[in-house]
């Protein structure tokens, strides 16, 4: 659920960095007294400069997550959902046609694959739409926070996993929807283009 591979997390634990699995946790190191003392003793940064640097880095992180969340929601809502609905509609029309021509029993049997795909698309569409709604709700709440560290941590802990979940369902839709209808190049097309 944190967006990192198991290998990365194992390596981080091995190096004693298991608490540093996202940017806000890594930036929190700036708040430690020993870090302040080290930088101060070496005449590199004073406490105010360290705090300012951390705040700038947090704002940068927050801004990037806000943009990613907006783009994720926009692409899903305005491109991927409509493409999946269009393909699902084609499958529904095909299923209805088979039932009309072959009769109810034989038509349903002949359209069993289409019906399974229709059900899968419906499940993924529901998950994408509810994920977008949850993400927007979380973002509205988080954007009201004044403390940049709290805001950044909430983005890392709640919005990033929601974006990952939306992406997982969109990836499944990508595999189900006809290539001609899908609005973007599919991953396999990108990977194996010569």
Tab-separated table of C-alpha atoms in Angstrom:
chain	number	residue	atom	x	y	z
A	1	UNK	CA	0.000	0.000	0.000
A	2	UNK	CA	2.892	2.534	0.168
A	3	UNK	CA	3.781	2.413	-3.523
A	4	UNK	CA	7.255	0.930	-2.943
A	5	UNK	CA	8.458	-2.508	-3.961
A	6	UNK	CA	9.051	-5.116	-1.279
A	7	UNK	CA	12.722	-5.246	-2.302
A	8	UNK	CA	13.122	-1.509	-1.718
A	9	UNK	CA	11.466	-1.722	1.716
A	10	UNK	CA	13.666	-4.727	2.686
A	11	UNK	CA	16.795	-2.854	1.602
A	12	UNK	CA	15.721	0.257	3.523
A	13	UNK	CA	15.182	-1.832	6.679
A	14	UNK	CA	18.573	-3.504	6.219
A	15	UNK	CA	20.225	-0.066	6.083
A	16	UNK	CA	18.291	1.190	9.090
A	17	UNK	CA	16.109	3.459	6.963
A	18	UNK	CA	12.798	1.657	7.366
A	19	UNK	CA	11.132	4.817	8.686
A	20	UNK	CA	12.145	6.777	5.601
A	21	UNK	CA	9.783	5.322	3.021
A	22	UNK	CA	8.349	8.573	1.706
A	23	UNK	CA	9.463	12.163	1.231
A	24	UNK	CA	7.760	13.706	4.291
A	25	UNK	CA	9.355	11.098	6.553
A	26	UNK	CA	12.750	11.769	4.995
A	27	UNK	CA	12.320	15.537	5.321
A	28	UNK	CA	11.372	15.167	8.987
A	29	UNK	CA	15.035	14.356	9.615
A	30	UNK	CA	15.652	18.106	9.311
A	31	UNK	CA	13.735	18.574	12.580
A	32	UNK	CA	16.118	16.450	14.647
A	33	UNK	CA	18.270	18.294	17.188
A	34	UNK	CA	21.382	16.341	16.217
A	35	UNK	CA	20.948	17.466	12.597
A	36	UNK	CA	20.542	21.086	13.703
A	37	UNK	CA	23.664	20.792	15.862
A	38	UNK	CA	25.706	19.168	13.093
A	39	UNK	CA	24.871	21.852	10.524
A	40	UNK	CA	25.241	24.642	13.057
A	41	UNK	CA	28.592	23.366	14.383
A	42	UNK	CA	29.942	23.149	10.834
A	43	UNK	CA	28.668	26.671	10.014
A	44	UNK	CA	26.624	25.343	7.097
A	45	UNK	CA	23.043	26.213	8.113
A	46	UNK	CA	21.514	27.663	11.252
A	47	UNK	CA	18.217	26.446	12.684
A	48	UNK	CA	16.154	29.049	10.817
A	49	UNK	CA	17.786	28.123	7.508
A	50	UNK	CA	17.217	24.425	8.130
A	51	UNK	CA	13.561	25.066	8.924
A	52	UNK	CA	13.179	27.225	5.799
A	53	UNK	CA	14.818	24.588	3.609
A	54	UNK	CA	12.539	21.889	5.007
A	55	UNK	CA	9.467	24.047	4.466
A	56	UNK	CA	10.410	24.769	0.844
A	57	UNK	CA	10.988	21.059	0.214
A	58	UNK	CA	7.636	20.202	1.819
A	59	UNK	CA	5.792	22.796	-0.266
A	60	UNK	CA	7.469	21.435	-3.388
A	61	UNK	CA	6.413	17.883	-2.462
A	62	UNK	CA	2.843	19.007	-1.737
A	63	UNK	CA	2.593	20.908	-5.026
A	64	UNK	CA	3.795	17.882	-7.016
A	65	UNK	CA	1.311	15.550	-5.294
A	66	UNK	CA	-1.502	18.070	-5.903
A	67	UNK	CA	-0.663	18.169	-9.610
A	68	UNK	CA	-0.404	14.373	-9.810
A	69	UNK	CA	-3.761	13.984	-8.079
A	70	UNK	CA	-5.438	16.494	-10.404
A	71	UNK	CA	-3.997	14.812	-13.492
A	72	UNK	CA	-4.944	11.354	-12.199
A	73	UNK	CA	-8.529	12.473	-11.603
A	74	UNK	CA	-8.761	14.314	-14.914
A	75	UNK	CA	-7.411	11.448	-17.013
A	76	UNK	CA	-9.599	8.895	-15.284
A	77	UNK	CA	-12.761	11.005	-15.330
A	78	UNK	CA	-12.470	12.515	-18.793
A	79	UNK	CA	-10.633	9.867	-20.810
A	80	UNK	CA	-10.509	6.392	-19.288
A	81	UNK	CA	-14.036	6.123	-17.860
A	82	UNK	CA	-15.698	7.310	-21.099
A	83	UNK	CA	-13.602	4.867	-23.167
A	84	UNK	CA	-14.529	1.966	-20.894
A	85	UNK	CA	-18.217	2.926	-20.965
A	86	UNK	CA	-18.139	3.151	-24.765
A	87	UNK	CA	-16.631	-0.343	-25.050
A	88	UNK	CA	-19.023	-1.708	-22.453
A	89	UNK	CA	-21.930	-0.280	-24.481
A	90	UNK	CA	-20.642	-2.061	-27.589
A	91	UNK	CA	-20.463	-5.325	-25.651
A	92	UNK	CA	-24.004	-4.798	-24.328
A	93	UNK	CA	-25.313	-4.206	-27.854
A	94	UNK	CA	-23.513	-7.345	-29.051
A	95	UNK	CA	-24.975	-9.355	-26.173
A	96	UNK	CA	-28.499	-8.081	-26.861
A	97	UNK	CA	-28.071	-8.966	-30.554
A	98	UNK	CA	-26.959	-12.499	-29.757
A	99	UNK	CA	-29.933	-12.991	-27.433
A	100	UNK	CA	-32.341	-11.605	-30.064
A	101	UNK	CA	-30.992	-13.839	-32.815
A	102	UNK	CA	-30.293	-17.025	-30.841
A	103	UNK	CA	-32.923	-16.781	-28.123
A	104	UNK	CA	-32.406	-16.199	-24.424
A	105	UNK	CA	-30.688	-19.444	-23.418
A	106	UNK	CA	-28.440	-19.899	-26.459
A	107	UNK	CA	-27.788	-16.137	-26.665
A	108	UNK	CA	-26.616	-15.929	-23.053
A	109	UNK	CA	-24.409	-18.958	-23.587
A	110	UNK	CA	-22.913	-17.460	-26.755
A	111	UNK	CA	-22.400	-14.105	-25.003
A	112	UNK	CA	-20.901	-15.527	-21.796
A	113	UNK	CA	-17.475	-13.991	-22.493
A	114	UNK	CA	-18.974	-10.586	-23.262
A	115	UNK	CA	-21.073	-10.744	-20.093
A	116	UNK	CA	-17.977	-11.535	-17.996
A	117	UNK	CA	-16.100	-8.613	-19.546
A	118	UNK	CA	-19.096	-6.312	-18.960
A	119	UNK	CA	-19.122	-7.306	-15.283
A	120	UNK	CA	-15.359	-6.781	-14.968
A	121	UNK	CA	-15.564	-3.369	-16.610
A	122	UNK	CA	-18.421	-2.393	-14.273
A	123	UNK	CA	-16.403	-3.375	-11.206
A	124	UNK	CA	-13.332	-1.448	-12.314
A	125	UNK	CA	-15.412	1.577	-13.336
A	126	UNK	CA	-17.019	1.665	-9.898
A	127	UNK	CA	-13.615	1.378	-8.210
A	128	UNK	CA	-12.130	4.168	-10.357
A	129	UNK	CA	-15.084	6.512	-9.778
A	130	UNK	CA	-15.220	5.884	-6.028
A	131	UNK	CA	-11.416	6.285	-5.865
A	132	UNK	CA	-11.631	9.649	-7.605
A	133	UNK	CA	-14.385	10.779	-5.231
A	134	UNK	CA	-12.405	9.663	-2.150
A	135	UNK	CA	-9.260	11.328	-3.458
A	136	UNK	CA	-11.046	14.631	-4.094
A	137	UNK	CA	-12.621	14.530	-0.639
A	138	UNK	CA	-9.254	13.827	1.021
A	139	UNK	CA	-7.551	16.571	-0.987
A	140	UNK	CA	-10.147	19.148	0.049
A	141	UNK	CA	-9.593	18.302	3.709
A	142	UNK	CA	-5.798	18.160	3.444
A	143	UNK	CA	-5.547	21.434	1.517
A	144	UNK	CA	-7.164	23.143	4.506
A	145	UNK	CA	-4.250	22.190	6.780
A	146	UNK	CA	-1.876	24.997	7.735
A	147	UNK	CA	1.084	22.863	8.869
A	148	UNK	CA	3.122	21.866	5.774
A	149	UNK	CA	4.503	18.713	7.437
A	150	UNK	CA	1.023	17.528	8.380
A	151	UNK	CA	-0.213	18.342	4.878
A	152	UNK	CA	2.692	16.502	3.217
A	153	UNK	CA	2.281	13.448	5.469
A	154	UNK	CA	-1.434	13.270	4.692
A	155	UNK	CA	-0.725	13.449	0.963
A	156	UNK	CA	1.824	10.645	1.317
A	157	UNK	CA	-0.345	8.486	3.582
A	158	UNK	CA	-3.759	8.936	1.964
A	159	UNK	CA	-3.680	10.571	-1.484
A	160	UNK	CA	-0.729	8.651	-2.949
A	161	UNK	CA	-2.268	5.246	-2.076
A	162	UNK	CA	-5.613	6.383	-3.536
A	163	UNK	CA	-3.871	7.405	-6.771
A	164	UNK	CA	-2.155	4.005	-6.870
A	165	UNK	CA	-5.487	2.247	-6.404
A	166	UNK	CA	-7.083	4.267	-9.208
A	167	UNK	CA	-4.154	3.422	-11.450
A	168	UNK	CA	-4.449	-0.305	-10.701
A	169	UNK	CA	-8.085	-0.310	-11.821
A	170	UNK	CA	-7.342	1.835	-14.885
A	171	UNK	CA	-4.573	-0.637	-15.778
A	172	UNK	CA	-7.146	-3.437	-15.633
A	173	UNK	CA	-9.538	-1.444	-17.821
A	174	UNK	CA	-6.694	-0.866	-20.287
A	175	UNK	CA	-6.348	-4.627	-20.694
A	176	UNK	CA	-10.100	-5.110	-21.186
A	177	UNK	CA	-11.004	-2.232	-23.511
A	178	UNK	CA	-10.512	-2.528	-27.274
A	179	UNK	CA	-7.294	-0.893	-28.534
A	180	UNK	CA	-9.235	1.241	-31.023
A	181	UNK	CA	-11.288	2.812	-28.230
A	182	UNK	CA	-8.596	3.270	-25.548
A	183	UNK	CA	-7.586	6.968	-25.608
A	184	UNK	CA	-3.853	6.519	-24.932
A	185	UNK	CA	-1.157	4.186	-26.199
A	186	UNK	CA	-1.337	0.970	-24.227
A	187	UNK	CA	1.665	-0.098	-22.155
A	188	UNK	CA	2.424	-3.082	-24.393
A	189	UNK	CA	2.360	-0.773	-27.420
A	190	UNK	CA	4.871	1.534	-25.770
A	191	UNK	CA	7.130	-1.283	-24.571
A	192	UNK	CA	7.249	-3.201	-27.830
A	193	UNK	CA	7.310	-0.421	-30.401
A	194	UNK	CA	10.332	-0.770	-32.651
